[in-house]
Coordinates of C-alpha atoms in Angstrom, one line a residue:
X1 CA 71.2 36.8 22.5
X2 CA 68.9 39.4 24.6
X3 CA 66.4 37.8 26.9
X4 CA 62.7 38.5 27.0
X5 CA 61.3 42.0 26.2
X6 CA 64.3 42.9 24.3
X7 CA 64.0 44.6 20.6
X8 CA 65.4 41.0 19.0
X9 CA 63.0 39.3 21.1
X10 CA 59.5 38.5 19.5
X11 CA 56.6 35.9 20.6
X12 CA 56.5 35.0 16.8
X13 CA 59.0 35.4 14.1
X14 CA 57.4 35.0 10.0
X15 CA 60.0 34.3 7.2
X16 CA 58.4 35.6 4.2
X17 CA 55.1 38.4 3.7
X18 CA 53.1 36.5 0.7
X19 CA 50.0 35.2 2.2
X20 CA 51.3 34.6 5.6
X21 CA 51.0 38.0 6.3
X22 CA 47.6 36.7 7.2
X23 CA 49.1 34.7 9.9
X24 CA 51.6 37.5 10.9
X25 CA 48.3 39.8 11.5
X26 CA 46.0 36.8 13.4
X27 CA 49.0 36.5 15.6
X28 CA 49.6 39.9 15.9
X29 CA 45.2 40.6 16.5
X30 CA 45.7 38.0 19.7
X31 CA 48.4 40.3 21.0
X32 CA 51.4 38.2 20.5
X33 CA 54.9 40.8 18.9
X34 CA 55.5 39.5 15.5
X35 CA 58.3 40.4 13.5
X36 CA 57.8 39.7 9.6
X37 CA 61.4 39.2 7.7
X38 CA 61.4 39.5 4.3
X39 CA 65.0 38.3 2.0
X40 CA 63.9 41.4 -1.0
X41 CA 63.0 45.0 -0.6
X42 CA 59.0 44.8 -1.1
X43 CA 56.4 42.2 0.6
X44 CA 53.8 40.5 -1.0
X45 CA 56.1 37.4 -2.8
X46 CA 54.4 36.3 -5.5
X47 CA 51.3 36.6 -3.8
X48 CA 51.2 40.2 -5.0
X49 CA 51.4 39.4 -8.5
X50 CA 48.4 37.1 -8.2
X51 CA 44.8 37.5 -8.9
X52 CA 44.4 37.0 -5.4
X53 CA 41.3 33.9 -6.5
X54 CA 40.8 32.1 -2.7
X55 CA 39.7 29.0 -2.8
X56 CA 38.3 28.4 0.8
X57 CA 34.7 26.3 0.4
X58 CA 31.6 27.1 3.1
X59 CA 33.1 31.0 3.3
X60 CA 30.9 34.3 3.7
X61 CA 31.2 35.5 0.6
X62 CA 29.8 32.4 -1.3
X63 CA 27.1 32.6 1.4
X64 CA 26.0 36.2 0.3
X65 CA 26.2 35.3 -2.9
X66 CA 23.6 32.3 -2.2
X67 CA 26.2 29.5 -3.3
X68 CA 25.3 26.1 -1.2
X69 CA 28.5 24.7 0.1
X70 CA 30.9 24.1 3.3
X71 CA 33.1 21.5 4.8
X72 CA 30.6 18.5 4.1
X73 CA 30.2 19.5 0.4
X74 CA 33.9 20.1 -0.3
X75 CA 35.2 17.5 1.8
X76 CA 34.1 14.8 -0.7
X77 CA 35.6 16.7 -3.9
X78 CA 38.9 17.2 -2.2
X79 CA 39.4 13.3 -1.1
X80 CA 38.3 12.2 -4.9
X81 CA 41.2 14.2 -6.5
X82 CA 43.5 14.0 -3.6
X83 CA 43.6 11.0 -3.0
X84 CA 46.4 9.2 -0.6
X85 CA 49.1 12.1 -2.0
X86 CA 48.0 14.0 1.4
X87 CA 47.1 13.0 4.7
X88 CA 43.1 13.6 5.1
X89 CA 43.7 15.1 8.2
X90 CA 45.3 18.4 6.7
X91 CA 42.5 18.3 4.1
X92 CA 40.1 18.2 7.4
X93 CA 42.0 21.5 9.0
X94 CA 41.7 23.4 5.5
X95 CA 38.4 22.5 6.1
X96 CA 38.0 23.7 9.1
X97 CA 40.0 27.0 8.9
X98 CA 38.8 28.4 5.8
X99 CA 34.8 29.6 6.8
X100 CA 36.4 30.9 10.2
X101 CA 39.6 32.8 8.8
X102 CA 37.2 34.6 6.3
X103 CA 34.6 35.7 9.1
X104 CA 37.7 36.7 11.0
X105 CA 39.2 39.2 8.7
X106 CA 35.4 40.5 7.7
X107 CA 35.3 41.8 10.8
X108 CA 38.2 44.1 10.7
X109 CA 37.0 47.1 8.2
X110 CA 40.9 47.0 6.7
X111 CA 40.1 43.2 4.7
X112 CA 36.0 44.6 3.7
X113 CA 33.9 41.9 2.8
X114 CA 35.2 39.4 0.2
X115 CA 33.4 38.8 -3.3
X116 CA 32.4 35.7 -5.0
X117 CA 32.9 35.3 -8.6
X118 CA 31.8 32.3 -10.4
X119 CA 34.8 30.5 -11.1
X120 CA 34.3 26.5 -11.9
X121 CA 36.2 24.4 -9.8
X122 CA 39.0 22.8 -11.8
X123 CA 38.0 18.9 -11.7
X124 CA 34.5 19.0 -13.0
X125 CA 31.8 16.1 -12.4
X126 CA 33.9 14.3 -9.4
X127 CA 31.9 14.1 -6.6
X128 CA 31.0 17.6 -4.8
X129 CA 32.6 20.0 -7.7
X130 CA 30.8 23.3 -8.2
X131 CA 30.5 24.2 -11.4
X132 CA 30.0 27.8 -10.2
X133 CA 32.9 27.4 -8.3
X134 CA 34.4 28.7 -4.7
X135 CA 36.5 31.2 -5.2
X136 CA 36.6 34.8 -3.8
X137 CA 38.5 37.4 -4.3
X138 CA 39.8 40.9 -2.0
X139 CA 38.2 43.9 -2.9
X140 CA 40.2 46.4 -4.7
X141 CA 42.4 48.9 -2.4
X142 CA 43.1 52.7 -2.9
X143 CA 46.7 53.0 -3.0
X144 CA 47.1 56.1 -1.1
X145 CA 45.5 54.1 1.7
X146 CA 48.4 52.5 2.2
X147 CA 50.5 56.1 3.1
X148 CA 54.2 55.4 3.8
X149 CA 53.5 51.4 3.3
X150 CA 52.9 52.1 0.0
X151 CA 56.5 51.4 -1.5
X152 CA 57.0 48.1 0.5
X153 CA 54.3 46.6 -1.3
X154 CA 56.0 44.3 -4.4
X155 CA 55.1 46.0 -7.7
X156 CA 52.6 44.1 -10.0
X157 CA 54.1 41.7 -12.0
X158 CA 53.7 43.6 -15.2
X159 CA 55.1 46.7 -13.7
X160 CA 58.5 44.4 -12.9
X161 CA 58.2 42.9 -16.3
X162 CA 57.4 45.9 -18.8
X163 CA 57.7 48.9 -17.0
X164 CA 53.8 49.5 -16.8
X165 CA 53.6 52.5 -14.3
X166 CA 51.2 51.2 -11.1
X167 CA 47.1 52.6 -11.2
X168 CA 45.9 54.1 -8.5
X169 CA 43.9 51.3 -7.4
X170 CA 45.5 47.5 -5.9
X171 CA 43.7 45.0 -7.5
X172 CA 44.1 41.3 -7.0
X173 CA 47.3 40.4 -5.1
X174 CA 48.4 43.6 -4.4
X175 CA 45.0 44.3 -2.6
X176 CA 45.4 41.0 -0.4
X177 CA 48.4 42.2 0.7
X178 CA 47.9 46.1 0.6
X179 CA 45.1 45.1 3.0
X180 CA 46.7 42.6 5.2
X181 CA 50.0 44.7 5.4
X182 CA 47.7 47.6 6.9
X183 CA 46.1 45.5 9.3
X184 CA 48.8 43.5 10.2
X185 CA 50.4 47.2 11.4
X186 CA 47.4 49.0 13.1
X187 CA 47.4 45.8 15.6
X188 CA 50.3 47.8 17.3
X189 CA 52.1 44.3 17.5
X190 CA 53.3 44.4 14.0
X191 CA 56.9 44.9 12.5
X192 CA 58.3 44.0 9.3
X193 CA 62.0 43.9 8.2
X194 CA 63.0 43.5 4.0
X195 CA 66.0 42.7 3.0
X196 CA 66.5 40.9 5.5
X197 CA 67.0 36.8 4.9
X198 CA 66.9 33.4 6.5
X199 CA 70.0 31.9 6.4
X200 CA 69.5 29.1 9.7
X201 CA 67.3 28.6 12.3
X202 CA 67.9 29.0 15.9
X203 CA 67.0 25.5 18.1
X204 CA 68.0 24.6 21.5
X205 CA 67.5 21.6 23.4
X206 CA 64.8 20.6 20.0
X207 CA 63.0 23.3 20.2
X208 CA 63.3 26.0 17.6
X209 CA 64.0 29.3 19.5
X210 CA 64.6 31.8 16.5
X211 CA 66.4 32.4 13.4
X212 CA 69.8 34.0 12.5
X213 CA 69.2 36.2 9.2
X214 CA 71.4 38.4 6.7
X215 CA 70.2 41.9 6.8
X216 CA 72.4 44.7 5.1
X217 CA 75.1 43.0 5.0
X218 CA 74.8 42.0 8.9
X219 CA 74.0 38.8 10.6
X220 CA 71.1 39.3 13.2
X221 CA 69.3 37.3 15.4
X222 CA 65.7 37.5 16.5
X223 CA 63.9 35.0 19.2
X224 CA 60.6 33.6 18.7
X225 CA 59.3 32.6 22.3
X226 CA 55.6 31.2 20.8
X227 CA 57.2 29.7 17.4
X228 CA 58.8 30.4 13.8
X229 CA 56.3 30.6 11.2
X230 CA 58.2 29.3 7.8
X231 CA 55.9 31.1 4.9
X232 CA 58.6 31.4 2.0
X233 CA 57.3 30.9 -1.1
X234 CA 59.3 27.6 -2.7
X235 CA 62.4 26.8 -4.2
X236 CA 61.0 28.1 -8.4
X237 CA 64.0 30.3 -8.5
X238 CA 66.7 27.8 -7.7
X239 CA 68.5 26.3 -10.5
X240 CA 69.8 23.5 -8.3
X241 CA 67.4 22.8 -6.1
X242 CA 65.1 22.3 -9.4
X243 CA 67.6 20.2 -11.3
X244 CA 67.7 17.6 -7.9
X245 CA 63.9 17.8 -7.2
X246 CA 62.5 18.5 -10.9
X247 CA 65.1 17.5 -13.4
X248 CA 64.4 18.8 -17.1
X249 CA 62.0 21.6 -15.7
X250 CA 64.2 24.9 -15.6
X251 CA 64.1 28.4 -13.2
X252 CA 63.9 29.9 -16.5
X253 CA 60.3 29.5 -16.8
X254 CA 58.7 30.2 -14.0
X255 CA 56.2 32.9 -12.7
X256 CA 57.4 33.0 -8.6
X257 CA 59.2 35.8 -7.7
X258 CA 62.7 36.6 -7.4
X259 CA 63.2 35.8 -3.8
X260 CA 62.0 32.5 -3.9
X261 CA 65.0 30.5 -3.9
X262 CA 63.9 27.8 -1.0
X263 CA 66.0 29.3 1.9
X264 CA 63.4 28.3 4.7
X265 CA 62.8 24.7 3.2
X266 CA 66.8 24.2 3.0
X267 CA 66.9 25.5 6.9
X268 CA 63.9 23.2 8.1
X269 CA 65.9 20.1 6.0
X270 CA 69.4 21.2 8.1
X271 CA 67.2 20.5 11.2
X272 CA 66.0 17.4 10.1
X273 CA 62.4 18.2 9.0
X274 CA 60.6 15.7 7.0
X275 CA 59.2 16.6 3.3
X276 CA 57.1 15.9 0.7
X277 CA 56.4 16.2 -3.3
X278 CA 58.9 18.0 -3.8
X279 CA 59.2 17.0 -7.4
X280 CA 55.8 19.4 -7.7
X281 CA 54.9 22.6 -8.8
X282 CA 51.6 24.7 -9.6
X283 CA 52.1 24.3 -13.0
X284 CA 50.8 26.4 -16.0
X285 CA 51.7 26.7 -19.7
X286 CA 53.8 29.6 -20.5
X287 CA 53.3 31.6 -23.8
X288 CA 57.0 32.6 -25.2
X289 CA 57.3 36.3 -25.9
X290 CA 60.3 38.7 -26.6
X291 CA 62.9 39.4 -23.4
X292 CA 61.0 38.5 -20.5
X293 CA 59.7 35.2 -19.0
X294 CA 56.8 33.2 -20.3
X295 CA 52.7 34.9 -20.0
X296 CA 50.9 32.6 -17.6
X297 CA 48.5 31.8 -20.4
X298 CA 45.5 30.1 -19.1
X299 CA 44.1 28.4 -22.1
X300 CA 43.6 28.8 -25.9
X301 CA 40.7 30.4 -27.1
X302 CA 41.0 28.9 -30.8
X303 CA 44.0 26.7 -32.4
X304 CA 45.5 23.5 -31.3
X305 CA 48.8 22.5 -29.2
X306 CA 51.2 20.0 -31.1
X307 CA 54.1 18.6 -30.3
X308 CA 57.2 17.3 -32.0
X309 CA 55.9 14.9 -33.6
X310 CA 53.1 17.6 -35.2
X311 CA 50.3 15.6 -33.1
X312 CA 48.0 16.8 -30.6
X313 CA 47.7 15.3 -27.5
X314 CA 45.1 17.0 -25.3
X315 CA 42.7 19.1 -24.3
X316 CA 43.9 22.7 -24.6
X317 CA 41.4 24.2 -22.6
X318 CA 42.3 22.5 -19.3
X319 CA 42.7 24.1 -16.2
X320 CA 46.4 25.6 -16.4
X321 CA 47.7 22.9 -13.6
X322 CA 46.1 20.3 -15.2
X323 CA 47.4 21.2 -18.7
X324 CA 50.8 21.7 -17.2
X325 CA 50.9 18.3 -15.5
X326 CA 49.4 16.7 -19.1
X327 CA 52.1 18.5 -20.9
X328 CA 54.8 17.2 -18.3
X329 CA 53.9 13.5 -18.7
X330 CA 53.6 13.5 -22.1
X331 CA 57.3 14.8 -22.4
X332 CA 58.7 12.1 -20.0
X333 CA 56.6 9.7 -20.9
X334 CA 56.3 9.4 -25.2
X335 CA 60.1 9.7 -26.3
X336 CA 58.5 12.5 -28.2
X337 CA 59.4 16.1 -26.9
X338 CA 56.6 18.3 -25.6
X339 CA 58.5 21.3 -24.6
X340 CA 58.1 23.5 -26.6
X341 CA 54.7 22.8 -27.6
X342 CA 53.7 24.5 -30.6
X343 CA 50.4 26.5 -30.3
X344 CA 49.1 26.6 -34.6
X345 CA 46.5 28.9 -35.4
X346 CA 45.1 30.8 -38.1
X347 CA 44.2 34.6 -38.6
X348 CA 40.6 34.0 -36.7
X349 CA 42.9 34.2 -33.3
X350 CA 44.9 38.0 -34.2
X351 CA 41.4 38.6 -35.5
X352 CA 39.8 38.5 -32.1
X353 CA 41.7 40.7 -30.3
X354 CA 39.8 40.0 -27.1
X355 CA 41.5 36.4 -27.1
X356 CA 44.3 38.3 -25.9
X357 CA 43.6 41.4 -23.8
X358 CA 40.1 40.0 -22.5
X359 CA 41.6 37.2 -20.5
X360 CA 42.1 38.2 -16.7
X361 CA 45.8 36.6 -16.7
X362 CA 47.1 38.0 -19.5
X363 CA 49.6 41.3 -19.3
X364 CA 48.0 44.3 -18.3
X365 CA 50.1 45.9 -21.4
X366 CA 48.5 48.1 -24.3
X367 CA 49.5 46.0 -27.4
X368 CA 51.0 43.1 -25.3
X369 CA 50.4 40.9 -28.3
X370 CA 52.6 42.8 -30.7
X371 CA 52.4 40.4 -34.4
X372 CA 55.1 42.1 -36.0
X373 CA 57.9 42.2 -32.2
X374 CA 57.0 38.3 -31.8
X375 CA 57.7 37.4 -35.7
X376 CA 61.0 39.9 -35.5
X377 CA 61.9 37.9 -31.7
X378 CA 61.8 34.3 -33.2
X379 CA 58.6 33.1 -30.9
X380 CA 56.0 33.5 -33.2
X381 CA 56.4 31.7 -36.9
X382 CA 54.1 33.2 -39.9
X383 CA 53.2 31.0 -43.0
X384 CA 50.8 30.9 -45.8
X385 CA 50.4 26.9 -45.6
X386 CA 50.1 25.1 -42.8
X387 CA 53.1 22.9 -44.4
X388 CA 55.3 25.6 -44.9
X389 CA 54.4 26.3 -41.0
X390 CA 55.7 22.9 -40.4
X391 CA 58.7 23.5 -41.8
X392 CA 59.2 26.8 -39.7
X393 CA 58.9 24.7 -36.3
X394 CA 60.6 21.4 -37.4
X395 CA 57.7 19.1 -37.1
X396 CA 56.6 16.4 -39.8
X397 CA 54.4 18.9 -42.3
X398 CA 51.7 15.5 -43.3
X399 CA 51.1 15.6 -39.6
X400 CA 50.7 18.7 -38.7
X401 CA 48.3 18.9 -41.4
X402 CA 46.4 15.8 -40.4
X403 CA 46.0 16.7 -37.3
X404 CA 44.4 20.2 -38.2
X405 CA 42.3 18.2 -40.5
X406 CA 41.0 16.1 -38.2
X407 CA 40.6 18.7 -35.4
X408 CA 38.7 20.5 -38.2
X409 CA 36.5 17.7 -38.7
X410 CA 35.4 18.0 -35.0
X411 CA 35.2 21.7 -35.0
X412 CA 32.6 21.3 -37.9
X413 CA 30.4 18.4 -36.0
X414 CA 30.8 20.3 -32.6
X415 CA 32.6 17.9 -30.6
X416 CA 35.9 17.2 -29.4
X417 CA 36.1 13.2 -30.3
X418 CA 39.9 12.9 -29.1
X419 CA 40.3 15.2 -25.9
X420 CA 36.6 16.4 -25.0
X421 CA 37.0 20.2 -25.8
X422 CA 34.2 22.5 -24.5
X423 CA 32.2 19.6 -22.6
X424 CA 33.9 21.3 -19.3
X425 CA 32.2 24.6 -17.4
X426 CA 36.1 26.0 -17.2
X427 CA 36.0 25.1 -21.6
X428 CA 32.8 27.4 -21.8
X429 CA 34.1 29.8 -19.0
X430 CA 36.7 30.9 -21.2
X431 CA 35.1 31.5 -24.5
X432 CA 32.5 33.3 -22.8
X433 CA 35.5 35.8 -21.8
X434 CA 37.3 36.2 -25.0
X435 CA 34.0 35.5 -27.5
X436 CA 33.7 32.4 -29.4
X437 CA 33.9 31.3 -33.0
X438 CA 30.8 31.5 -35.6
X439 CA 31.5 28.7 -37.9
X440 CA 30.7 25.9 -35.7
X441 CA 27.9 24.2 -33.6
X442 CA 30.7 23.9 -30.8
X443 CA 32.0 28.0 -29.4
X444 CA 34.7 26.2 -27.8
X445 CA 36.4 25.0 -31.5
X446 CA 37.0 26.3 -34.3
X447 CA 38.1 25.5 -37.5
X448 CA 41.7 26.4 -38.4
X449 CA 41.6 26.8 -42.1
X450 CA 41.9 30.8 -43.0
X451 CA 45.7 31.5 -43.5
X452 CA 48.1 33.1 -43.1
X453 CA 48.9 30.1 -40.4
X454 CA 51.3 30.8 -37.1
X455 CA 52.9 29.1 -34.6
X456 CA 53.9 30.1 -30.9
X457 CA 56.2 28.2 -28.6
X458 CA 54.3 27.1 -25.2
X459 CA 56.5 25.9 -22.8
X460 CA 56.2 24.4 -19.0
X461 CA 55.7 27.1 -16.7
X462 CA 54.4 27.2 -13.5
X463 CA 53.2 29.2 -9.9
X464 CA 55.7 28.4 -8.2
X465 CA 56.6 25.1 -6.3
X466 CA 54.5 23.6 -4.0
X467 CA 56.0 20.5 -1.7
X468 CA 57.6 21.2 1.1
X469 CA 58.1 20.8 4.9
X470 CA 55.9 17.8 6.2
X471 CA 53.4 19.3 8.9
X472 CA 50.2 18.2 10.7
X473 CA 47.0 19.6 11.2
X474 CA 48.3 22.4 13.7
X475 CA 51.0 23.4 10.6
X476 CA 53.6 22.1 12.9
X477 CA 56.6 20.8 11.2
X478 CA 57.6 16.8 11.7
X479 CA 60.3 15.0 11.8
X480 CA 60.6 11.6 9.3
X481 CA 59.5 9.7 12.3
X482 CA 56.5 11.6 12.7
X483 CA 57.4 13.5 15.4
X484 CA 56.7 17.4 16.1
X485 CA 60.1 19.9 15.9
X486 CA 59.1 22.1 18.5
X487 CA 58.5 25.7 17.7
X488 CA 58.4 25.5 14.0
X489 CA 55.9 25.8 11.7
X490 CA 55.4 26.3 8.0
X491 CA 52.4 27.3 5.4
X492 CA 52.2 27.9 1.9
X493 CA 55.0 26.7 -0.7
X494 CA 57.3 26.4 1.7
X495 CA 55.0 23.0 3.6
X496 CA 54.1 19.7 1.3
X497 CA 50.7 21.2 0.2
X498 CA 47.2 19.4 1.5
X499 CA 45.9 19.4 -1.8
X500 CA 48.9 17.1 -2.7
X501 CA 49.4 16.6 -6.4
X502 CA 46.6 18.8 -7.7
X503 CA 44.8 22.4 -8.1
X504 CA 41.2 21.7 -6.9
X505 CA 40.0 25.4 -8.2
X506 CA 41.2 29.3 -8.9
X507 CA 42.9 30.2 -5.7
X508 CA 44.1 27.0 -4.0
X509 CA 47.7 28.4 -3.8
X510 CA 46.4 31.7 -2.0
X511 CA 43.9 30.2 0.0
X512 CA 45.7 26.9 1.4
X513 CA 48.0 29.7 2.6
X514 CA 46.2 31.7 4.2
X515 CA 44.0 28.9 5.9
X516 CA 47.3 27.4 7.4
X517 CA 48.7 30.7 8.3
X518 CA 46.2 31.3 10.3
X519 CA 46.0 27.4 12.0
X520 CA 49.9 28.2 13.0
X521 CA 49.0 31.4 14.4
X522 CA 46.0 30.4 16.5
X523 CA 48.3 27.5 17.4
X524 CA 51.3 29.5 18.5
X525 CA 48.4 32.0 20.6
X526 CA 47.0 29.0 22.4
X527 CA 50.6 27.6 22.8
X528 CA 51.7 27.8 26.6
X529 CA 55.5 27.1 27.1

């Protein structure tokens, strides 16, 4: 390979343009040449197709918007619902990073100044949980500022999905990495590469030195004299890989883009890296609809989830990880089957038609929720009687309709006496975005007793995966023994995530990339080899 100063030769190489594109531009901002590879033809991973929340606690924005909070008042809150499934010290870096990244990319006019919206952190009551929440979000981004990088930007998701043509404006994702793509470039340190993917990394003498990559057809090399940042996305997208880390939880189902297949966590396992939880995911139910993958369906806004058996078994208003993992356990864990799980309602739900368009995750589609397209598909079952609805979906009709009955009987007396529905600030979040029921003391339930009756299929979904490559505080990868591999470093999906088994708030994916992005850039600046 060419030596120093050479057009393969780069102080840091970046496998993947989601939210280590943030990395790719602090690196680039100290003056270090980065190259950005990317395995598909757009940037942005599933990054883009995201809301963009950022959970990042003490930042600028919630400052401005007078919300009290920082490393001391998040640092409890994370170690109560982490727990031992992370090492503290990684929690302590997030920590750390998050406040300075955001003042960081304030100050360059192609980020603008971040906005807090109030949404409540996913754990509520454990010790240091806002109930107005941490996360920010990017502000929106005029397409044509973008100019020729328009097209390398990844579509939105519903624009893949359904063929929605793209707005004028970036919202969300797209404006995260519309923005960070444009600064990333005007450094003068910047290039990016698609198509172009991972297929090993480069090490000599233990140190990683580069990466050898298929682009067009042609293997390349490029050498990475400051380090190899490893920022991916996970392994959602492999069959195999999911059937040996996650068996019974399929590809089929997920919401992580095409690309992400887990080449960079296969390459740092061929080099011996170390890893962790990778039996996790950031999980979310999945609403079934006609020829494409599962909605990312937050919560319900009336109805109950039952499963086989015709019981419920849980709050369906959780936070979408939470509900995800409650869903997972039940399945594994009954000898009942959870997946499907059948979400019964009554006409109240297609009579509020803000329960479907209102909700911020659900498909930016005109007439998404088509009655009449999910009844002729098979993933939505219509009844007059909620035992003739039982019959549709297989389950024991006497149960299904004891358990509306009894959920009925808590609707009417305003609380939740099984699974604690609407006590939450994420419960009353929700209805307050889709409108509420009438008929009740409690807006977060309803009763279910106005036919005709339906049924829709909710299956496991998720993010994407989230463990990964074993680092430390600097993002540096480690061996099993604890020991630093030289030159490599990983964020995002592709590292065993700090927040370990859990979603602390809207945004943790998003954020505890960037924050660790950024740590393995600063690193690989102050490096010195």
């Amino acid at each position: 390979m060419s030596d120093e100063g050479t057009a393969d030769s780069y102080d840091v190489v970046v496998v993947g343009s989601g939210a280590g594109l943030v990395g790719a531009y602090a690196a680039a901002s100290r003056g270090l040449r980065t190259l950005v590879i990317e395995k598909t033809e757009y940037v942005g991973g599933t990054t883009a197709y995201s809301g963009a929340g950022i959970w990042l606690p003490g930042n600028a924005a919630e400052q401005r918007a007078g919300v009290e909070d920082g490393p001391d008042v998040a640092r409890p809150y994370l170690d109560a619902i982490v727990g031992d499934d992370s090492p503290a010290s990684l929690r302590e870096a997030f920590l750390r990073a998050g406040p300075v990244l955001i003042e960081e990319l304030e100050r360059n006019p192609r980020f603008g100044q971040f906005v807090w919206q109030g949404v409540p952190d996913y754990f509520a009551g454990r010790p240091g949980s806002l109930p107005q929440g941490r996360t920010i979000f990017p502000p929106d981004l005029d397409r044509s500022e973008l100019g020729a990088l328009e097209p390398l930007v990844r579509r939105p998701l519903w624009t893949e999905r359904w063929g929605v043509e793209v707005g004028p404006r970036m919202i969300g994702g797209q404006a995260l990495i519309g923005r960070a793509l444009l600064a990333f470039m005007e450094t003068g340190n910047g290039t990016v590469r698609t198509n172009t993917g991972l297929t090993r990394l480069l090490v000599e003498d233990g140190t990683v030195v580069g990466v050898e990559a298929l682009s067009e057809g042609e293997l390349v090399e490029f050498r990475a004299r400051r380090g190899m940042l490893l920022a991916a996305g996970g392994y959602e997208r492999n069959s195999e890989l999911r059937e040996r880390f996650q068996p019974g939880v399929t590809d089929e189902w997920t919401q992580g883009c095409p690309g992400n297949t887990g080449d960079a966590l296969v390459a740092g396992m061929d080099i011996g890296a170390a890893t962790d939880l990778l039996d996790e995911s950031w999980f979310a139910p999945g609403l079934v609809v006609p020829d494409t993958r599962p909605v990312f369906y937050t919560s319900v806004w009336s109805g109950i989830w039952v499963n086989a058996a015709g019981q419920r078994y849980m709050n369906e208003r959780l936070p979408y990880d939470r509900a995800g993992h409650e869903m997972l356990k039940a399945h594994r864990s009954s000898g009942v089957s959870h997946l499907p799980t059948h979400w019964v309602f009554d006409r109240r739900q297609l009579d509020n038609r803000r329960a479907f368009a209102g909700l911020p995750v659900a498909p930016q589609v005109p007439g998404w929720f088509d009655v009449e397209k999910f009844l002729a598909a098979g993933v939505l079952k219509r009844a007059d009687s909620l035992e003739e609805l039982a019959e549709l979906i297989g389950v024991p009709p006497g149960a299904l309709t004891e358990s509306v009955e009894r959920f009925n009987g808590y609707a009417r007396g305003g609380k939740d006496e099984e699974f604690g529905r609407g006590e939450d600030p994420w419960d009353l979040m929700i209805t307050q975005m889709a409108g509420s029921h009438t008929d009740g003391p409690n807006p977060c339930l309803g009763v279910i007793d106005k036919p005709p009756f339906y049924a829709a299929s909710i299956v496991l979904s998720d993010l994407g995966t989230k463990g990964g490559l074993k680092t430390d505080d600097h993002a540096r990868v480690l061996r099993p023994d604890g020991s630093v591999i030289a030159g490599l470093y990983a964020s995002g999906n592709t590292m065993a995530p700090m927040s370990g088994r859990i979603y602390p708030g809207a945004g943790g994916p998003v954020g505890s990339s960037m924050a660790f992005s950024y740590i393995a850039a600063v690193d690989m600046a102050d490096a010195i080899r």
